[in-house]
Short mmCIF file of C-alpha atoms in Angstrom, two decimals:
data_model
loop_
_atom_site.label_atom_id
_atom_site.label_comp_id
_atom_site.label_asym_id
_atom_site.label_seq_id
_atom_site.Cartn_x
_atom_site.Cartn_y
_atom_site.Cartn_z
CA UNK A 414 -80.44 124.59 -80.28
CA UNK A 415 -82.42 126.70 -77.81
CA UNK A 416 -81.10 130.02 -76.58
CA UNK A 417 -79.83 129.93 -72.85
CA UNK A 418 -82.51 132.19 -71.03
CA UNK A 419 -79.77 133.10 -67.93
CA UNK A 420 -77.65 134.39 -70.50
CA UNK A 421 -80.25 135.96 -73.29
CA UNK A 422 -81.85 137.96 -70.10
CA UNK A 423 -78.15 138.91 -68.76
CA UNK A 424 -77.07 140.09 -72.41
CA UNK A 425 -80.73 142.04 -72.23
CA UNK A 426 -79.85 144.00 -69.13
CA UNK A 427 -76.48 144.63 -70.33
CA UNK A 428 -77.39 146.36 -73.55
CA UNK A 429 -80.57 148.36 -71.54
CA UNK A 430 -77.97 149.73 -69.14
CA UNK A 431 -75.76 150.44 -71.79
CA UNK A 432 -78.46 152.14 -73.55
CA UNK A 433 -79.54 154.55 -70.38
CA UNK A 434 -75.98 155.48 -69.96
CA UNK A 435 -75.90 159.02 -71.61
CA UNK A 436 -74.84 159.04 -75.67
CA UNK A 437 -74.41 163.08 -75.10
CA UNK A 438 -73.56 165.32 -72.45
CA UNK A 439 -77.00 165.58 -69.91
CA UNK A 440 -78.09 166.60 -66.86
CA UNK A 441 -76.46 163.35 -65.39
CA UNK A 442 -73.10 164.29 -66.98
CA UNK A 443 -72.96 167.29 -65.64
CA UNK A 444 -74.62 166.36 -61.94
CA UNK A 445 -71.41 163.99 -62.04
CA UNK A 446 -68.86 166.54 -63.29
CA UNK A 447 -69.99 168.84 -60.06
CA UNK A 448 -69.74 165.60 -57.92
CA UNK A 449 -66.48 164.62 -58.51
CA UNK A 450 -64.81 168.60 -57.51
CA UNK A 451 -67.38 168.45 -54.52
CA UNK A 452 -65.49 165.15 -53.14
CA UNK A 453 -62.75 166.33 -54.18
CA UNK A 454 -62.57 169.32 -52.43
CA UNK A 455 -63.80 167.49 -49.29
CA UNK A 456 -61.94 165.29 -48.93
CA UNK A 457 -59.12 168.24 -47.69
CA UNK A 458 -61.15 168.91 -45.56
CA UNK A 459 -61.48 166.14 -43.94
CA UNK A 460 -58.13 165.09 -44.24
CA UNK A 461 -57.33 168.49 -42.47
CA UNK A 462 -59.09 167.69 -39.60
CA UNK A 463 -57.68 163.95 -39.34
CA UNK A 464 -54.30 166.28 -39.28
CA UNK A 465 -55.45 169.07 -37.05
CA UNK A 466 -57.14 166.62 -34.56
CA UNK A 467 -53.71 164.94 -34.07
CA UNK A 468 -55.52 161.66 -35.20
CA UNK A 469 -52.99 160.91 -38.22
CA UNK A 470 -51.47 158.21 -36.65
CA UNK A 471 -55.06 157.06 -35.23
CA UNK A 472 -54.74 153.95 -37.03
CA UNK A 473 -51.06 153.12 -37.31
CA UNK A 474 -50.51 150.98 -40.18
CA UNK A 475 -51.87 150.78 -43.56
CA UNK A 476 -54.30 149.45 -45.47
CA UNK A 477 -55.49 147.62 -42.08
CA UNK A 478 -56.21 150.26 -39.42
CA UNK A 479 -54.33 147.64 -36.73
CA UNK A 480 -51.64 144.70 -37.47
CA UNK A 481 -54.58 142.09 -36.23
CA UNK A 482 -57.50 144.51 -37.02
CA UNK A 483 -59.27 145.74 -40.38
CA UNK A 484 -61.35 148.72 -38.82
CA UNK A 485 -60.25 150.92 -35.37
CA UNK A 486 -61.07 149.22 -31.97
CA UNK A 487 -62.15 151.00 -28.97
CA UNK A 488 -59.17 151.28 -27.39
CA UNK A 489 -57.92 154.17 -29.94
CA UNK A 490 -60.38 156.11 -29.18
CA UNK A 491 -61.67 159.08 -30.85
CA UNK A 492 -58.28 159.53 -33.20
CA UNK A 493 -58.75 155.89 -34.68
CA UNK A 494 -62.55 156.93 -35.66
CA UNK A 495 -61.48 159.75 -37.09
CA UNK A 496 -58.69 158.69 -39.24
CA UNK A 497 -60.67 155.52 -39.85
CA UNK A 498 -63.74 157.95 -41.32
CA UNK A 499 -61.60 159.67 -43.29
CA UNK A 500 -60.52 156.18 -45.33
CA UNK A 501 -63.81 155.24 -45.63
CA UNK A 502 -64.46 158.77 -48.16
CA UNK A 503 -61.85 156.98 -50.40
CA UNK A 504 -64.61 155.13 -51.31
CA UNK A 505 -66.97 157.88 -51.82
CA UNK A 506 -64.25 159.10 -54.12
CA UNK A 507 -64.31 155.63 -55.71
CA UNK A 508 -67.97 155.56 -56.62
CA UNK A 509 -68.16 158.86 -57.95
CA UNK A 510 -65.54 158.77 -59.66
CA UNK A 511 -66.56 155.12 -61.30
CA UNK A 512 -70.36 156.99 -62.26
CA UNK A 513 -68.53 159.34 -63.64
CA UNK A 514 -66.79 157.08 -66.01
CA UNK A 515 -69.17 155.26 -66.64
CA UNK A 516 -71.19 158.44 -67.80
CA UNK A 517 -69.03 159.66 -70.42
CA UNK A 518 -68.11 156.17 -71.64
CA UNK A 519 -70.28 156.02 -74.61
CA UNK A 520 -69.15 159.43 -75.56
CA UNK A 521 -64.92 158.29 -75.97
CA UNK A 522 -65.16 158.96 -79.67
CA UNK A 523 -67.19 162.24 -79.90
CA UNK A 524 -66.06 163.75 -76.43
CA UNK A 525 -62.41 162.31 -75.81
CA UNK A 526 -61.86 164.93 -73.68
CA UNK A 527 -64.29 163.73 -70.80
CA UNK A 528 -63.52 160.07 -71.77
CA UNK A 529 -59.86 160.73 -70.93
CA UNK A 530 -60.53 163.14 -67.65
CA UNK A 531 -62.63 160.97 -66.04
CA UNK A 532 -60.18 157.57 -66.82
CA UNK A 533 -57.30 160.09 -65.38
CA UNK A 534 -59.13 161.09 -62.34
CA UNK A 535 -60.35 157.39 -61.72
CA UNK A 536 -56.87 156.17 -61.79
CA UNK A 537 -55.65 159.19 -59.09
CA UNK A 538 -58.02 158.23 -56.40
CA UNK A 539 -56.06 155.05 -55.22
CA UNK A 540 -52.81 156.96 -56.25
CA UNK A 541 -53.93 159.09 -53.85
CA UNK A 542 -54.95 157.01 -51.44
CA UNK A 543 -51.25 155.18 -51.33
CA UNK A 544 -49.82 158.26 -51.03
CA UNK A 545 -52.17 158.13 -48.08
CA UNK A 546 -50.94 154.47 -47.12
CA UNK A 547 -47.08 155.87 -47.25
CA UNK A 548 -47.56 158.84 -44.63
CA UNK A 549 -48.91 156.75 -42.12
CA UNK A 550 -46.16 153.80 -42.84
CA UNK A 551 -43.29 156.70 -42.62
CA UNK A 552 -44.55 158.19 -39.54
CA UNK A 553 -46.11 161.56 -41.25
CA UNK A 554 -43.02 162.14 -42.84
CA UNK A 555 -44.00 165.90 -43.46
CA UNK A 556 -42.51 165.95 -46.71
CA UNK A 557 -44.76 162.71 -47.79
CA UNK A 558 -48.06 164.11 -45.93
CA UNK A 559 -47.17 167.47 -47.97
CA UNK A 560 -46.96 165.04 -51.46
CA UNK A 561 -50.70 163.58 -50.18
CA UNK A 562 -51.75 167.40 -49.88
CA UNK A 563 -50.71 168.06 -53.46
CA UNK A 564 -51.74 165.13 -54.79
CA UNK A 565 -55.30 166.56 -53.76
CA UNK A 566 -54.52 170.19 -55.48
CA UNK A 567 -53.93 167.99 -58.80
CA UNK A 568 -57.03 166.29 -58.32
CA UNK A 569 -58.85 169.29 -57.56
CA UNK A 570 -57.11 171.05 -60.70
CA UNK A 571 -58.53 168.23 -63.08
CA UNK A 572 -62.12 167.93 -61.56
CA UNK A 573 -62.17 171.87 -62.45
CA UNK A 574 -60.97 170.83 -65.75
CA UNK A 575 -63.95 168.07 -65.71
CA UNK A 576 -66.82 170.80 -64.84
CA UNK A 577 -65.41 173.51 -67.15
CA UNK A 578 -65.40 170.98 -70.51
CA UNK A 579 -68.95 169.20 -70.35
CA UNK A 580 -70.23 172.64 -70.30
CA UNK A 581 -68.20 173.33 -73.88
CA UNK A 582 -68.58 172.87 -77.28
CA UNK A 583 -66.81 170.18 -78.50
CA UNK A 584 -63.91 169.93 -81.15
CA UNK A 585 -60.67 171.94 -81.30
CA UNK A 586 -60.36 175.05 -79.61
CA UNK A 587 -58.31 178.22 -80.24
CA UNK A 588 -57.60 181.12 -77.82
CA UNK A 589 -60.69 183.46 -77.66
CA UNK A 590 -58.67 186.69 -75.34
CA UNK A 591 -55.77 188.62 -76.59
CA UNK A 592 -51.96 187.46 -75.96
CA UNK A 593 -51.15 189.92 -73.28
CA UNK A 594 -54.62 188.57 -70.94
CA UNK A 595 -53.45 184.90 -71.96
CA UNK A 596 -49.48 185.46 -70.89
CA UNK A 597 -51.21 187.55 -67.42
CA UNK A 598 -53.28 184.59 -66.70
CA UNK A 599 -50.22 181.97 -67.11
CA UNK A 600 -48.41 184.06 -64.58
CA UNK A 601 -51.44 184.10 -62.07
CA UNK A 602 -51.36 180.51 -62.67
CA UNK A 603 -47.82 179.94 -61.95
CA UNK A 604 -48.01 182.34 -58.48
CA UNK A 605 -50.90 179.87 -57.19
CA UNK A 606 -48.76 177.25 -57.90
CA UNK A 607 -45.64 178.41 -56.09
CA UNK A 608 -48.27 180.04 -53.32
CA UNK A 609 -49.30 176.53 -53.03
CA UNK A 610 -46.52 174.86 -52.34
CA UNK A 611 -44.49 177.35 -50.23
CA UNK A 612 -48.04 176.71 -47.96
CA UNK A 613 -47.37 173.33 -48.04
CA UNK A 614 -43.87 173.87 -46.70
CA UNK A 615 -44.99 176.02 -43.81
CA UNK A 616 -47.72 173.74 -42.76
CA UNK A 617 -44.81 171.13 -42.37
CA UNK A 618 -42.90 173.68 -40.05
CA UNK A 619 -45.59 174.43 -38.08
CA UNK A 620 -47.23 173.00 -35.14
CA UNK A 621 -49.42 170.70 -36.19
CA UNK A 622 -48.06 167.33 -37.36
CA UNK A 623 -50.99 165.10 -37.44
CA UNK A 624 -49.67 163.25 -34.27
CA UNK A 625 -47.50 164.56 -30.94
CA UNK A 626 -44.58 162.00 -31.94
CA UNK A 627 -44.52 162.96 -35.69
CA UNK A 628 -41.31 164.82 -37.17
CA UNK A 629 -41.43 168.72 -38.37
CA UNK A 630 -39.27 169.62 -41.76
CA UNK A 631 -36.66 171.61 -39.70
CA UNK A 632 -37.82 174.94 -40.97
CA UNK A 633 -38.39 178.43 -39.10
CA UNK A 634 -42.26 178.53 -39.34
CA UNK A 635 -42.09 182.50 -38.42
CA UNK A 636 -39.74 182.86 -41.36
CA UNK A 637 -41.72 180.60 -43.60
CA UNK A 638 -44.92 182.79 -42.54
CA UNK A 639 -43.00 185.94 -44.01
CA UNK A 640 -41.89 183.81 -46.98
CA UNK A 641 -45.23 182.34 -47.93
CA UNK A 642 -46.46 186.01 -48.22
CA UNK A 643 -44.40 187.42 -50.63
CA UNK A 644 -45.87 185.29 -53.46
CA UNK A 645 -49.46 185.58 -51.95
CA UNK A 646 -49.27 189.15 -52.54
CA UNK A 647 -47.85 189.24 -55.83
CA UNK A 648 -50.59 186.83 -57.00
CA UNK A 649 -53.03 189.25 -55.25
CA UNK A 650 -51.41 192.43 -57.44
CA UNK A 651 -51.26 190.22 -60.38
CA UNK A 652 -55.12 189.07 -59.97
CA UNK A 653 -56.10 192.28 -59.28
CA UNK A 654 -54.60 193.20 -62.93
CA UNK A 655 -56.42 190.04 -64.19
CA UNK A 656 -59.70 191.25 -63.34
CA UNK A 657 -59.62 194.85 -64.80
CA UNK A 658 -58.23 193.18 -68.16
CA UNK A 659 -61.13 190.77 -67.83
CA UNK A 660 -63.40 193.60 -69.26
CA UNK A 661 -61.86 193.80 -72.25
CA UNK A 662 -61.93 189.49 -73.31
CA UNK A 663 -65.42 188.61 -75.06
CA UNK A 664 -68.28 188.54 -72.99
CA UNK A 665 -68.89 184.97 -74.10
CA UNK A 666 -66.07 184.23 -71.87
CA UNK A 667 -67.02 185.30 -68.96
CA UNK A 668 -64.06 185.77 -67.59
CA UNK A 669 -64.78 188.83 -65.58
CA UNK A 670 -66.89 186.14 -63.50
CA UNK A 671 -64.20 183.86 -63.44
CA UNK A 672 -61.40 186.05 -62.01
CA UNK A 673 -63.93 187.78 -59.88
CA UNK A 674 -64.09 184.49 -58.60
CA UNK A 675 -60.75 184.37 -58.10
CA UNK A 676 -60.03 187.53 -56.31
CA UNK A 677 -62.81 186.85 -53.89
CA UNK A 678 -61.04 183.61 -53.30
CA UNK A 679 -58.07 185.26 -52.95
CA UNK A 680 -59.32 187.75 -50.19
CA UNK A 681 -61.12 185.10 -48.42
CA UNK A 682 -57.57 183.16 -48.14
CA UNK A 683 -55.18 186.41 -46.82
CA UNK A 684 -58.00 187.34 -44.52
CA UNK A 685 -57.96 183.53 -42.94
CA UNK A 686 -54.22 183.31 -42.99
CA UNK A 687 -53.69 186.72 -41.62
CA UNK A 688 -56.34 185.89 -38.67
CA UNK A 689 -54.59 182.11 -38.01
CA UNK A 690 -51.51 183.81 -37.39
CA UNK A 691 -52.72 186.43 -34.96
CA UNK A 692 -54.59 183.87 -33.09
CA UNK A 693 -52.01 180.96 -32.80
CA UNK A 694 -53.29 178.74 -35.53
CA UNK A 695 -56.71 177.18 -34.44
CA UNK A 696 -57.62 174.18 -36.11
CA UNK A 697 -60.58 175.46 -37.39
CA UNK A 698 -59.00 178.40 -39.38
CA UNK A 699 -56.01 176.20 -40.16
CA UNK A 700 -58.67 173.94 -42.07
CA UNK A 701 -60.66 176.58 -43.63
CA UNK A 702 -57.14 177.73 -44.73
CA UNK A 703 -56.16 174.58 -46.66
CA UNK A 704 -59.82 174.27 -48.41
CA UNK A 705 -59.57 177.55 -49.45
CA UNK A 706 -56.08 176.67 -51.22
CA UNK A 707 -57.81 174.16 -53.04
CA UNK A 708 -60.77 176.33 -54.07
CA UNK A 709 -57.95 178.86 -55.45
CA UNK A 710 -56.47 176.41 -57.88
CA UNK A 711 -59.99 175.14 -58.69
CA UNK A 712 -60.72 179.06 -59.54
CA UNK A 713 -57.33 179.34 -61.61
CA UNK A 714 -58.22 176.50 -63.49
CA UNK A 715 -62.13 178.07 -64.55
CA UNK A 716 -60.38 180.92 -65.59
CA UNK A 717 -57.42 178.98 -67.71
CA UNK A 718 -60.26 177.11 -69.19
CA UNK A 719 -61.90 179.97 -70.65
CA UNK A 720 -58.72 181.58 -72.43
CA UNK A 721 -60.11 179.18 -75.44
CA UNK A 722 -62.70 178.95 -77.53
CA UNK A 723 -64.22 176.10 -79.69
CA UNK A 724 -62.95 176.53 -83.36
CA UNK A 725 -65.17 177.85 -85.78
CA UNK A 726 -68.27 176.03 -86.51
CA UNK A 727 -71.13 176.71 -88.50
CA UNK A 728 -71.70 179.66 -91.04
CA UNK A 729 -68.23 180.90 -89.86
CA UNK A 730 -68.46 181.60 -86.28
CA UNK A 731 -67.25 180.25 -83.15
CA UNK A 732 -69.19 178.71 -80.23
CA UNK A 733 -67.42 180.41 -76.74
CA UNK A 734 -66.52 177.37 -74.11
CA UNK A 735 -69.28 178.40 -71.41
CA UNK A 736 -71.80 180.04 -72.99
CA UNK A 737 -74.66 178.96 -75.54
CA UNK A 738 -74.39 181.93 -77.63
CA UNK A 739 -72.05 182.10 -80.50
CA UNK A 740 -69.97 184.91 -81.16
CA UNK A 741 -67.06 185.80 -83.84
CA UNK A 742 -63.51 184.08 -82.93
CA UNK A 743 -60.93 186.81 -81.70
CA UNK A 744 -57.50 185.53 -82.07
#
């Protein structure tokens, strides 16, 4: 019985698409790795200026931008485009993160690791993007529009985590820095994380809501200034500490690059916040402020990353995460 041609010529285009998908981390791999924090990161930023514009509420219910209408109508003006544009990234955010998936799916049994990250970030975006749905559907609630912020800083956190593995060796890893660096990092980690959120909480005290009508959290936002510095500058003095121990991890690491990186991040942050509070909180700084937060915990995460090592390999050494040299394993 003769062969269906519809079907022989679909299975043929199947199996040449699965062959151009990569079998090993590529150019394409990594090109998608890099995509995925880019969005990422975006995507606060454009979500900060849906906030900051007061366009939150520019299409009031969700997933349709109107009860009778999918997409914003031109009686809403410039806040329904905006918060209508910013919907639309989610599927920006879809595709990449799809390509992504779709790159590393022939690797699941050799590089688990990217299999697994790129399944978990696929299935955030339309977490994310309900968490989205249930601001606008609770009137900004600022707690919920502060749970859609951090939903982003997790995303953010695991597209860091993305970048930082397809450039490693794979296998098992073991830590490549002495205990005392790996405990001072954990600590830095934990400040950004409690920096983080206390900004989160301010944001919600302060004035701007997303929409004129939209409910504050109740807190002083002068007192939740002076609050969110105290752990700002700790993690400063802390990363400051974190750098000059840097010099003394394996080069292979690079970690002096990586909490250099940090710090500068760091400065860049206090000297924004500092200037948005001296100048009544312009939208423009106010955005800058909350990609910056982002690019923090992206920058904790590159360092975290490189505390470990791949296990040893070959003739008895050990192949540093980040670099294509090998060098001995210090435990």
């Amino acid at each position: 019985m003769a062969a269906d041609p519809t079907t022989s010529a679909g299975t043929g285009v199947f199996r040449r698409f699965r062959e151009w998908l990569p079998a090993r981390v590529d150019g394409r791999v990594i090109a998608a790795a890099w995509a995925t924090l880019a969005v990422q990161v975006g995507i606060v930023g454009t979500g900060g200026l849906v906030r900051l514009t007061g366009s939150g509420l520019g299409c009031p219910t969700w997933p349709r931008c109107t009860a009778e209408s999918l997409v914003p109508t031109p009686e809403m003006g410039i806040h329904g485009v905006i918060e209508f544009g910013n919907r639309m990234l989610t599927f920006i955010l879809v595709i990449v993160a799809i390509t992504t998936f779709l790159f590393v799916v022939r690797m699941r049994r050799e590089r688990r690791d990217l299999f697994w990250l790129a399944l978990g970030i696929g299935l955030y975006v339309p977490l994310q993007a309900i968490i989205g749905g249930i601001t606008v559907l609770t009137n900004l609630n600022p707690y919920v529009v502060g749970l859609h912020y951090f939903a982003s800083v997790v995303l953010v956190a695991l597209a860091a985590v993305l970048v930082a593995r397809v450039y490693a060796v794979p296998g098992p890893r073991v830590r490549a820095v002495p205990g005392w660096f790996a405990a001072l990092a954990h600590i830095t980690s934990a400040l950004v994380l409690v920096t983080v959120v206390v900004g989160i909480l301010v944001t919600g005290s302060g004035p701007h809501a997303g929409d004129g009508g939209a409910a504050r959290n109740g807190l002083d936002p002068g007192v939740m200034q002076h609050v969110h510095s105290w752990p700002a500058y700790g993690l400063l003095a802390v990363s400051i500490l974190l750098f000059i121990g840097a010099w003394r991890t394996p080069r292979a690491q690079r970690l002096v690059l990586w909490t250099g990186l940090l710090l500068i991040v760091e400065l860049a942050q206090i000297a924004v916040g500092l200037w948005q509070a001296r100048t009544g909180l312009p939208i423009i700084l106010v955005n800058i402020h909350m990609v910056l937060a982002v690019l923090l915990v992206a920058a904790m995460t590159a360092v975290v990353m490189h505390l470990k090592a791949a296990a040893q390999v070959d003739g008895g050494r050990s192949a540093y995460a980040g670099s294509v040299e090998a060098a001995p394993t210090r435990r």
